[in-house]
Coordinates of C-alpha atoms and ligand atoms in Angstrom, one line a residue:
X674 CA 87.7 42.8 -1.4
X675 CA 86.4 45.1 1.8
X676 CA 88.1 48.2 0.0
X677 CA 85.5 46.8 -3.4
X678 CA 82.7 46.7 -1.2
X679 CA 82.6 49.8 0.4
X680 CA 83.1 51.5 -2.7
X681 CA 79.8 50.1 -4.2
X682 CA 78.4 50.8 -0.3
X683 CA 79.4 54.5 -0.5
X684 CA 78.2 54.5 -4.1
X685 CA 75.0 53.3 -3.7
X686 CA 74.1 55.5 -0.6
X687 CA 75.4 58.5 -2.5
X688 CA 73.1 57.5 -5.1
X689 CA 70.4 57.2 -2.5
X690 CA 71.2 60.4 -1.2
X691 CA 71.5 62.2 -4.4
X692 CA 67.8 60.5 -5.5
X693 CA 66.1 61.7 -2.5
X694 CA 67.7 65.6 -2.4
X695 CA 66.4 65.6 -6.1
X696 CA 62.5 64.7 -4.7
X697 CA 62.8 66.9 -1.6
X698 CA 64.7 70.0 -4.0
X699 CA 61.6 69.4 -6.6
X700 CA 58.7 69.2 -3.6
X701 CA 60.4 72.0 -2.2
X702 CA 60.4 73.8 -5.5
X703 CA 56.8 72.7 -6.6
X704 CA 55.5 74.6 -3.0
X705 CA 57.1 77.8 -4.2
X706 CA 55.6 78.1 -7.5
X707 CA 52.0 76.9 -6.2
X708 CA 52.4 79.9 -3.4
X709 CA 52.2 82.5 -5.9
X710 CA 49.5 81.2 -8.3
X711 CA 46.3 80.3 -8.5
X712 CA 47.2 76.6 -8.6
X713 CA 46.7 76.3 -4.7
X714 CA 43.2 76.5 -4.7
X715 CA 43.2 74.3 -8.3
X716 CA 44.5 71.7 -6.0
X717 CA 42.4 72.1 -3.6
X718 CA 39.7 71.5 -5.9
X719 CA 41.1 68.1 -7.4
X720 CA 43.6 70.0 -10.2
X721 CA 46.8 68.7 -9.9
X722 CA 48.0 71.0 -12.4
X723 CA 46.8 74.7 -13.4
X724 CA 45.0 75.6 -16.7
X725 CA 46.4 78.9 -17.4
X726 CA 45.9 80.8 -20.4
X727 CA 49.5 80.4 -21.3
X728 CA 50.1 76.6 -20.2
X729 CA 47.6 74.3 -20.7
X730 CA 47.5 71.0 -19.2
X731 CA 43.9 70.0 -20.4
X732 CA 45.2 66.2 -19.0
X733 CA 45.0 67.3 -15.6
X734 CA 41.3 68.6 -16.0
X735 CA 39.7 65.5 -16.3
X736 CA 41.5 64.3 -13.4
X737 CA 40.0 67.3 -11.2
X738 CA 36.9 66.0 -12.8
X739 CA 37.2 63.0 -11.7
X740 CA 38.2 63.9 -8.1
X741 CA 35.2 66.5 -7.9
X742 CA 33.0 64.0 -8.8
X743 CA 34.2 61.4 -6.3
X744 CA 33.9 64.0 -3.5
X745 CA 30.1 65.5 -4.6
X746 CA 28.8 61.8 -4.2
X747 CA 30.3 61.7 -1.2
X748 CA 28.6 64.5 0.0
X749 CA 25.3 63.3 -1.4
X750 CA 24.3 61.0 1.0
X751 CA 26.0 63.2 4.0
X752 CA 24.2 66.5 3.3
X753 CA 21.1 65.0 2.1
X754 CA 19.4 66.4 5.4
X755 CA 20.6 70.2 4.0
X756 CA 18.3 70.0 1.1
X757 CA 16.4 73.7 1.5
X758 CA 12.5 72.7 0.7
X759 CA 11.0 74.6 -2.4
X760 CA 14.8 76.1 -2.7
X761 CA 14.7 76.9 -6.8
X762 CA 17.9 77.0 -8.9
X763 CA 17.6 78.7 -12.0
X764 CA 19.9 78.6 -14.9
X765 CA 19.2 81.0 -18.1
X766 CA 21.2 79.6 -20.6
X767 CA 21.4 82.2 -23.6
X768 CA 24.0 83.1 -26.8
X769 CA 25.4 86.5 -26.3
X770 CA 23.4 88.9 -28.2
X771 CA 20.2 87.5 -27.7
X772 CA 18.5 89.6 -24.8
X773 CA 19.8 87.6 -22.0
X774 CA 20.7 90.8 -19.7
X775 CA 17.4 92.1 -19.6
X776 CA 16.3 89.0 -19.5
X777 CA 17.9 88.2 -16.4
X778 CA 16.4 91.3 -15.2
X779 CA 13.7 89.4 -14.5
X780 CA 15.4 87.5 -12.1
X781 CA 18.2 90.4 -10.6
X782 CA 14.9 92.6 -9.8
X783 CA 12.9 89.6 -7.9
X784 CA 13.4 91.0 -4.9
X785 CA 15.3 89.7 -1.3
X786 CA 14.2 86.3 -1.6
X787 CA 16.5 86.1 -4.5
X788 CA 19.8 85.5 -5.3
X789 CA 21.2 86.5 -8.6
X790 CA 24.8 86.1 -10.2
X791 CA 25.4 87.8 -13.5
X792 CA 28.1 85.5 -15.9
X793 CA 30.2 84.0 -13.2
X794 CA 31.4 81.9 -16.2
X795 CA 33.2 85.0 -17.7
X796 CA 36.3 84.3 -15.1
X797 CA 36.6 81.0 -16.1
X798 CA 36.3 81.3 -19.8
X799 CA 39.4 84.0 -19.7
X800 CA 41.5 81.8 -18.0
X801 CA 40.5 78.5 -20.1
X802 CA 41.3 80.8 -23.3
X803 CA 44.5 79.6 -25.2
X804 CA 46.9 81.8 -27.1
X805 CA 45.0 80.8 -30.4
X806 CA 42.0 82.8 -28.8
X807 CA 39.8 79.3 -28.5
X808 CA 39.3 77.3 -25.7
X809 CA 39.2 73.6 -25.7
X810 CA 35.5 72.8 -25.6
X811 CA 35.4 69.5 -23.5
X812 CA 37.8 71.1 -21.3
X813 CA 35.9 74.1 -20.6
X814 CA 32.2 72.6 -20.8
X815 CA 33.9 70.2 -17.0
X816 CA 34.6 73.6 -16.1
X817 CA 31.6 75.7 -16.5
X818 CA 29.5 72.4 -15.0
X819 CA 31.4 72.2 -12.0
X820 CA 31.6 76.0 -11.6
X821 CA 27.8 76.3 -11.3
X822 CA 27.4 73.4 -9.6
X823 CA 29.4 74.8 -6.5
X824 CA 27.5 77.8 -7.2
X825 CA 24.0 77.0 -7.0
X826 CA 25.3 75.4 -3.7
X827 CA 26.3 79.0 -2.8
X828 CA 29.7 77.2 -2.6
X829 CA 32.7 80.1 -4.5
X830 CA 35.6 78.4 -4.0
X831 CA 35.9 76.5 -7.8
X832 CA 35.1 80.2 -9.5
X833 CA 38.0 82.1 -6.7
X834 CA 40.1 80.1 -8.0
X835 CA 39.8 81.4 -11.7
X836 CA 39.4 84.8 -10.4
X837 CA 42.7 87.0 -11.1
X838 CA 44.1 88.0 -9.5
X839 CA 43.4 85.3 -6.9
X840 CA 41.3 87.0 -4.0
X841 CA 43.0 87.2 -0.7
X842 CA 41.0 85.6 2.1
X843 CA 38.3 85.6 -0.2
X844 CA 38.4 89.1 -0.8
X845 CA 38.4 90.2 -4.5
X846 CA 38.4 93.5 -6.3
X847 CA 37.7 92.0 -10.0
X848 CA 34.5 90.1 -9.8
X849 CA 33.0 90.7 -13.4
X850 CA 30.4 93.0 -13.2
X851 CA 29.6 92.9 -9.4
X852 CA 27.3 95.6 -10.3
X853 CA 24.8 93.6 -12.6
X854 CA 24.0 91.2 -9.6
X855 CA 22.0 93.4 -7.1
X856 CA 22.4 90.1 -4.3
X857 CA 26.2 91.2 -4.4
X858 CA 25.9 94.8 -3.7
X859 CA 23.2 94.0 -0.8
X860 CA 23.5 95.5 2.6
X861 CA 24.9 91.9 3.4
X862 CA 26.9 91.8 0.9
X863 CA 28.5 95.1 1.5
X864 CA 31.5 95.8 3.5
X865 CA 32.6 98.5 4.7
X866 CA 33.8 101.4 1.9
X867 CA 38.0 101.5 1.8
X868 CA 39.4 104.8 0.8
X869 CA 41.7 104.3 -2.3
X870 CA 40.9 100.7 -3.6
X871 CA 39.6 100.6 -7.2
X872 CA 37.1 98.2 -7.8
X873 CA 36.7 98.2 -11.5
X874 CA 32.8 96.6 -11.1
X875 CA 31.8 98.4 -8.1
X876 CA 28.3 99.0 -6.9
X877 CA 26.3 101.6 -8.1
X878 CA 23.3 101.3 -5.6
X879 CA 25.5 102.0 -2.3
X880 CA 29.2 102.3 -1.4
X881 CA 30.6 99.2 -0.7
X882 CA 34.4 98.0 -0.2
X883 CA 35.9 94.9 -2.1
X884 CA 33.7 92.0 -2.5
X885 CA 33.8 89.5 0.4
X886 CA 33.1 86.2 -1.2
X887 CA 32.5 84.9 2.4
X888 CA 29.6 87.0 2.9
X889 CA 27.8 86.6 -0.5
X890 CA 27.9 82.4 0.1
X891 CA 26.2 83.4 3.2
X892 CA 23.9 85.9 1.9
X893 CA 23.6 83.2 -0.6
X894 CA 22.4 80.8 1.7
X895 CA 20.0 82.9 3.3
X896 CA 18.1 83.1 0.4
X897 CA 15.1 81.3 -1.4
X898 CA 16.2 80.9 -4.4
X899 CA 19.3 81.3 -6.7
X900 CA 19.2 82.2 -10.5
X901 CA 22.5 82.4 -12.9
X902 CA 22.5 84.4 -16.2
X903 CA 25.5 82.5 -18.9
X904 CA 25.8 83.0 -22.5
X905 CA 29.1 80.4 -21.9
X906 CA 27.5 77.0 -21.8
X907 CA 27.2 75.9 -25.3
X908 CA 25.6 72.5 -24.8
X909 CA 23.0 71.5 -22.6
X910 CA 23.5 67.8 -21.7
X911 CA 26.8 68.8 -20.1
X912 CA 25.1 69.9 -17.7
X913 CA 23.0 66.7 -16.9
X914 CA 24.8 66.3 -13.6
X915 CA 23.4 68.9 -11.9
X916 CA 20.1 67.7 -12.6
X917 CA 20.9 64.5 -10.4
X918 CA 22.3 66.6 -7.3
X919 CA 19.5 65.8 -5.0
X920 CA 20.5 69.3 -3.4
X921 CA 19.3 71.2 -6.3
X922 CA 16.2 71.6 -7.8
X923 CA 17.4 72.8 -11.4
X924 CA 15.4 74.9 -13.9
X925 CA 17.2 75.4 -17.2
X926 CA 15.8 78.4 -18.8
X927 CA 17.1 78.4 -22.9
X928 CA 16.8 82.2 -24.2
X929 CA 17.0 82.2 -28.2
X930 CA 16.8 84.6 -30.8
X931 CA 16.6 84.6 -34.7
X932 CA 20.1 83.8 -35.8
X933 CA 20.1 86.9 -38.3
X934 CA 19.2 89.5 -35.9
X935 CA 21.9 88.4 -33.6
X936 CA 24.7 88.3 -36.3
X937 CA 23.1 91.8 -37.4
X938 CA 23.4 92.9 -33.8
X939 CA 26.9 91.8 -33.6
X940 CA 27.6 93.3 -36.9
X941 CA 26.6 97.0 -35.3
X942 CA 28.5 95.8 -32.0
X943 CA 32.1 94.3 -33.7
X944 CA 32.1 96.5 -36.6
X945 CA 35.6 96.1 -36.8
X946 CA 35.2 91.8 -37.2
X947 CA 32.4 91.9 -39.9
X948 CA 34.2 94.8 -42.0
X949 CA 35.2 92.3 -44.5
X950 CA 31.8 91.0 -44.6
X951 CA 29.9 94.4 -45.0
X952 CA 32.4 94.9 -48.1
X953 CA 31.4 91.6 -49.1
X954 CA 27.9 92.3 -49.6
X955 CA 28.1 95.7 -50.9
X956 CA 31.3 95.7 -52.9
X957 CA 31.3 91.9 -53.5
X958 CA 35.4 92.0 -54.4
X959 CA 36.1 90.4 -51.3
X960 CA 35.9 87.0 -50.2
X961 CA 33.5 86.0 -47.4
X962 CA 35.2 84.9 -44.5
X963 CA 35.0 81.6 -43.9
X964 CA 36.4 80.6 -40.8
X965 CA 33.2 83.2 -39.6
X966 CA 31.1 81.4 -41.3
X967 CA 31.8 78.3 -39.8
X968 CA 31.9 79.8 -36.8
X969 CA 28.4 80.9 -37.2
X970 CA 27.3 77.5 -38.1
X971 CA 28.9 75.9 -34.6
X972 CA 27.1 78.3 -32.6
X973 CA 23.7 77.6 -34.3
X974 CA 24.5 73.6 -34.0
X975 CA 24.9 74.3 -30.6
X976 CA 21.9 76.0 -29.9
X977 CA 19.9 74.1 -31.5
X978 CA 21.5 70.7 -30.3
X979 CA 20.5 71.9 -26.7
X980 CA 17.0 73.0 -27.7
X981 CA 16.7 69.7 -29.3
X982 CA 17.4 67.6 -26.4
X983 CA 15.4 69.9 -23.9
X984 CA 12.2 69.7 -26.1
X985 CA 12.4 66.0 -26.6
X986 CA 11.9 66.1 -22.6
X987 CA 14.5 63.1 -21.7
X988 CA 13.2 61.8 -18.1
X989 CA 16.4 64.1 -16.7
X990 CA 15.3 67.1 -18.0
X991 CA 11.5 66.7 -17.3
X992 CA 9.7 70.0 -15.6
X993 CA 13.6 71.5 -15.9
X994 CA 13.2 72.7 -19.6
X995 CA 11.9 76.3 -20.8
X996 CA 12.7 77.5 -24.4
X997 CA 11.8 80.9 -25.1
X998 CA 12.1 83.3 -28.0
X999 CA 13.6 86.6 -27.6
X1000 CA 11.1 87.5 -29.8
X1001 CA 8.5 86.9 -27.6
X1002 CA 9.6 88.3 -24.6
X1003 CA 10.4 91.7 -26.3
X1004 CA 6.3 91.6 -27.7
X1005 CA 4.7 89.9 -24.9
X1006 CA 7.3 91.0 -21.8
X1007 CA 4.6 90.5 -19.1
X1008 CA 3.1 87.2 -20.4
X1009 CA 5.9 86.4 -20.8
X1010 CA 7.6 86.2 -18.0
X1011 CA 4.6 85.3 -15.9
X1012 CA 5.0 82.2 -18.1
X1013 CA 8.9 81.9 -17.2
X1014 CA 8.1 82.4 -13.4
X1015 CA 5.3 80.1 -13.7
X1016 CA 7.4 77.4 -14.8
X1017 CA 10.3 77.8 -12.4
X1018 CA 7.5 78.1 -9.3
X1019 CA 8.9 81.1 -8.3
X1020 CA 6.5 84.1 -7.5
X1021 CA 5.8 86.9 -9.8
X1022 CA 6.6 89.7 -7.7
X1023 CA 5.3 93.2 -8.0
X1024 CA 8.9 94.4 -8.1
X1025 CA 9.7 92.8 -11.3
X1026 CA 6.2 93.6 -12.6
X1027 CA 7.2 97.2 -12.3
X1028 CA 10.5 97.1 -13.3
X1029 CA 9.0 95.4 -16.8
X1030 CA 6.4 98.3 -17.2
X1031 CA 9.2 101.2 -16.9
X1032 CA 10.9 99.5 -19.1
X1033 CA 9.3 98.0 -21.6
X1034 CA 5.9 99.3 -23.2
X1035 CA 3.9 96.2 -21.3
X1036 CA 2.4 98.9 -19.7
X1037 CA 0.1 99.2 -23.3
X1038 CA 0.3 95.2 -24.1
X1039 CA -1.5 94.8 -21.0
X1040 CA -4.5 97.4 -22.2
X1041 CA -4.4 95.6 -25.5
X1042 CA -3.7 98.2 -27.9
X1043 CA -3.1 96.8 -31.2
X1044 CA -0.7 99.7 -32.3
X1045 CA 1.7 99.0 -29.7
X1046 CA 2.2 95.7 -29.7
X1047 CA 2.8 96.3 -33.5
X1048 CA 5.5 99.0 -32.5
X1049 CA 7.0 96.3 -30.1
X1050 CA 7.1 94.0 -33.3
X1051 CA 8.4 96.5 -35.2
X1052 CA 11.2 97.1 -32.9
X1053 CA 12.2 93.2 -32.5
X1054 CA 12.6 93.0 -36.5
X1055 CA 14.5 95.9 -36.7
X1056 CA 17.4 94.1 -37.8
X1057 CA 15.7 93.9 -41.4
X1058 CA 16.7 97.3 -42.4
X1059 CA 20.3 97.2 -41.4
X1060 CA 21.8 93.5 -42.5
X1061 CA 22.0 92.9 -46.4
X1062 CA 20.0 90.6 -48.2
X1063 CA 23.5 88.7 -48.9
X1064 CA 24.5 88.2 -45.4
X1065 CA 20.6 86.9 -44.5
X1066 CA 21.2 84.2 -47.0
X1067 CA 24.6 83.4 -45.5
X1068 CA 23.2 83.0 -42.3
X1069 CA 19.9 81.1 -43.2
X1070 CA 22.7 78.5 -45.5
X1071 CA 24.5 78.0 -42.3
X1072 CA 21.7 77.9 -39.8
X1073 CA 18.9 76.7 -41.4
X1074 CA 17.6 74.2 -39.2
X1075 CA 17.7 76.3 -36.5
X1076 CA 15.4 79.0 -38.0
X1077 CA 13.4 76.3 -38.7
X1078 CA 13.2 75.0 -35.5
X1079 CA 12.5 78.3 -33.8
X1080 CA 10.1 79.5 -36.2
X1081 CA 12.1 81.6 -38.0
X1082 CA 10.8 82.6 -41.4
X1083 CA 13.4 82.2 -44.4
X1084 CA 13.9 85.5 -46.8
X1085 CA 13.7 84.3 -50.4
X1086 CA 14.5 88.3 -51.6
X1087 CA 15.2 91.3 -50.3
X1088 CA 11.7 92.8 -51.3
X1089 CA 10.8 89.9 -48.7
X1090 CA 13.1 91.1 -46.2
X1091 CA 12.8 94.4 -45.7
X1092 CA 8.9 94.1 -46.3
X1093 CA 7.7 95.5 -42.9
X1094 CA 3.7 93.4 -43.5
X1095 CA 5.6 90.2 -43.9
X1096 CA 6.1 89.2 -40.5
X1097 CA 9.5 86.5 -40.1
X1098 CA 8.4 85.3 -36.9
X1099 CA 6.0 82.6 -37.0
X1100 CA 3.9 81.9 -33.6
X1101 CA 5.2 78.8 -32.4
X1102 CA 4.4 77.0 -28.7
X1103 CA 6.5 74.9 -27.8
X1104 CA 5.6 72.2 -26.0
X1105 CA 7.8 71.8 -22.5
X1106 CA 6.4 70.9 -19.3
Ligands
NAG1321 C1 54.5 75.9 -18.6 O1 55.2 76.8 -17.8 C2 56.4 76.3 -17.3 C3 57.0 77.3 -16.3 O2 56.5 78.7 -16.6 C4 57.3 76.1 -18.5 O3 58.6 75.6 -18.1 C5 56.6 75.1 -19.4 O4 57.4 74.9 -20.6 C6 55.2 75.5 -19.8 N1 54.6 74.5 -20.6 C7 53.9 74.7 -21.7 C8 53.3 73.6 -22.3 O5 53.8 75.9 -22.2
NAG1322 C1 31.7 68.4 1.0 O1 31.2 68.8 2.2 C2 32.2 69.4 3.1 C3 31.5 69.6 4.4 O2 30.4 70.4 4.3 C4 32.7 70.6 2.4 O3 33.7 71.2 3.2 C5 33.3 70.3 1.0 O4 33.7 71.4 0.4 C6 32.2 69.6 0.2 N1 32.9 69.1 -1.0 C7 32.3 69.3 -2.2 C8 33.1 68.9 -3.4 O5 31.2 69.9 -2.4
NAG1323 C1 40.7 69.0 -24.6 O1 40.7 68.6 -23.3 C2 40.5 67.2 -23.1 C3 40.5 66.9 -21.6 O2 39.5 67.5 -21.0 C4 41.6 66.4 -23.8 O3 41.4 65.0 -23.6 C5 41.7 66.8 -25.3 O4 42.8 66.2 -25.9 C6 41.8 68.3 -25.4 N1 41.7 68.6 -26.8 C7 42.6 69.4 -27.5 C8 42.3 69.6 -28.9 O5 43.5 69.9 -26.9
NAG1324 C1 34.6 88.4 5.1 O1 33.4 88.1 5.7 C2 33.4 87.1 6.7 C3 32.0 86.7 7.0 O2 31.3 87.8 7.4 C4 34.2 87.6 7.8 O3 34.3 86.6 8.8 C5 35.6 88.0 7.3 O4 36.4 88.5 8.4 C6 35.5 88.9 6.2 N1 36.9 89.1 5.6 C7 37.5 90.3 5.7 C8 38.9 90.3 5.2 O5 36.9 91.3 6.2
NAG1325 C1 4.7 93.1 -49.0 O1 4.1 91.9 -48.7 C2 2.7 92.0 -48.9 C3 2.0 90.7 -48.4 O2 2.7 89.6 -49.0 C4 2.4 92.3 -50.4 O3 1.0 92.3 -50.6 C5 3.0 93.6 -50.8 O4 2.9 93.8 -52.1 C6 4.5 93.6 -50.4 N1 5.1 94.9 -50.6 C7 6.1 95.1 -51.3 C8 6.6 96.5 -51.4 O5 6.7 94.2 -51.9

């Protein structure tokens, strides 16, 4: 009888003591791994498990969504006292291809009172990009939203922590294209030189070591305003939340360009990706490819889904919506964007003024000679000489509506298309307030 019982004593506190060297063995292992990866500072952030290119736990995203969420309306009513007056955040939301660096220009050149970051969103699309080359849209879209959230609060720590390699006490030698944001390569952004690092992005303007993520929040801070250039947020009512942080004043600026020109763009620019189509509409023995196509039609959807929803001027998006054309911009550059700054109640400075005339013709516009703004014209409609007549009607099938909505004139022939009086953009205002 005693010999039974402690048997089944001994038993079960073996068993105890087996169950609890399994949880400390698995903690202990869990803190190794999250040492040496980026998953650390996921945690931090409300991840409780990473999002890597190669393992995917999309699960785990919409509980750091969750937990981010809870902890921003917390600091809502704390912080409400650190609400900068007249502090501007700018968001130019573009497709790639469609102007949107020299658009941002605008914005990079606006002088000290600004503070610009050039597609902070590239770091986190590479790491939300599975092995099939996609990324899970949903997924990504929390991502991107929460990424420029922290941002436009000056706040890094969400993008370090899909920066790779992770920087070390927030120092990083991989920021994408450091050089294209002129705030990061300010004096006060600029630490000291350091013999023998490579910085693959480094400034041009002055000689600066690694990027110290520390000191660009603070420059950050320091500044009036803050602008961000993405070509990576493909719908714009994801971003809705930012538009009820009572710490930002938002301004979403949509850049968009004729659908055909961009795809004829991207044809000069991924010549390898569109060979099948070029033979396709000179040869015509292959097959179009359709998984392009379709491709082409999502990203016109998009587009045109955002512009939708910022032109019917919902009550959260009021005084926050621009759309403008590419088109426009490259004719009119100085009206332009003394409309763009207009809207976002940011001065006009003569920096970017100048920076427009040397380079763009504006310097002509301005005098109102007819033969220039012509040339301009000529130069934005291009594309008509270089796509086929085939592949125009393959884009106008897909994104119709989109042309339509832009003002985008539909080619009915390629007499039509490559007619240089027929002009394919038609003037359009549209209406945004
Ligand atoms: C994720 O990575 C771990 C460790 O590298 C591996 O054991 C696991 O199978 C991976 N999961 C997936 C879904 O690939
Ligand atoms: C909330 O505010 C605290 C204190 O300023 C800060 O440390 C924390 O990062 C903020 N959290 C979020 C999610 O913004
Ligand atoms: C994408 O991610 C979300 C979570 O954010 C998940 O619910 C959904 O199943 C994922 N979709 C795919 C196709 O993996
Ligand atoms: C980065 O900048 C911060 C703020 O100026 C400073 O305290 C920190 O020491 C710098 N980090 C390194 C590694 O130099
Ligand atoms: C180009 O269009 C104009 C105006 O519609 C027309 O008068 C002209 O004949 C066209 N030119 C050619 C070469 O088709």
């Amino acid at each position: 009888m005693r010999i039974k019982y402690t048997i089944s004593i001994v038993f079960f506190v073996a068993l105890v003591i087996i169950e609890k060297e399994n949880n400390i063995i698995s903690r202990v292992s869990d803190k190794m791994t999250l040492k040496e990866t980026p998953q650390t500072l996921l945690q931090q952030n409300g991840f409780s498990r990473i999002v890597l290119k190669d393992n995917v736990s999309f699960s785990s995203l919409s509980k750091m969504d969750s937990a981010l969420t809870m902890r921003r309306l917390e600091n809502y009513s704390k912080h409400q006292e650190v609400i900068p007056r007249g502090k501007k955040h700018i968001l130019l939301l573009a497709a790639t291809r469609t102007g949107s660096s020299f658009v941002g220009e605008f914005f990079n050149q606006q002088g000290d009172n600004m503070f610009f970051l050039f597609e902070p969103l590239w770091h986190v699309e590479k790491m939300l990009t599975l092995d099939t080359g996609g990324t899970n849209a949903t997924a990504s879209a929390k991502a991107f939203r929460d990424v420029l959230h922290q941002l436009l609060l000056c706040d890094f720590s969400f993008l370090e922590s899909f920066i790779q390699p992770l920087p070390v006490d927030h120092i990083t030698t991989t920021l994408f294209r450091r050089e294209s944001s002129s705030s990061l390569c300010d004096e006060a952004v600029c630490s000291p030189f350091i013999k023998g690092v490579f910085e693959r992005y480094h400034c041009r303007t002055r000689r600066c070591g690694p990027l110290n993520l520390t000191m660009a929040s603070q420059s950050c801070l320091k500044k009036e305003h803050i602008a961000i250039k993405s070509v990576r947020v493909r719908q714009l009512d994801t971003l809705r939340p930012l538009t009820e942080d009572p710490r930002l004043d938002v301004r979403f600026i949509q850049l968009v360009r004729d659908p055909r020109a961009v795809l004829a763009s991207r044809m000069v620019a991924f010549a390898d990706m569109y060979k099948n189509w070029k033979q396709w509409a000179t040869d015509g023995d292959e097959t179009i490819d359709e998984d392009k196509v379709r491709k082409l039609k999502g990203n016109c959807d998009n587009i045109r889904m955002s512009a939708e929803v910022g032109l019917s001027q919902p009550p959260w998006l009021r005084q926050r919506y621009m759309l403008v054309r590419y088109e426009d911009i490259a004719r009119f550059p100085m009206r332009k964007a003394s409309e763009m700054f207009g809207f976002t109640g940011i001065p006009f400075t003569r920096k970017v003024r100048h920076w427009i005339l040397r380079n763009t013709q504006a310097s002509k516009e301005a005098g109102g000679i007819y033969s220039t703004q012509k040339k301009s014209s000529e130069q934005v409609e291009k594309w008509r000489f270089s796509l086929p007549f085939k592949i125009a009607q393959v884009v106008q099938d897909a994104c119709g509506p989109t042309l339509k909505l832009f003002g985008y004139k539909f080619v009915n022939s390629e007499e039509m298309l490559t007619n240089k009086s027929i002009s394919l953009i038609e003037d359009k205002v549209f209406n945004f307030s």
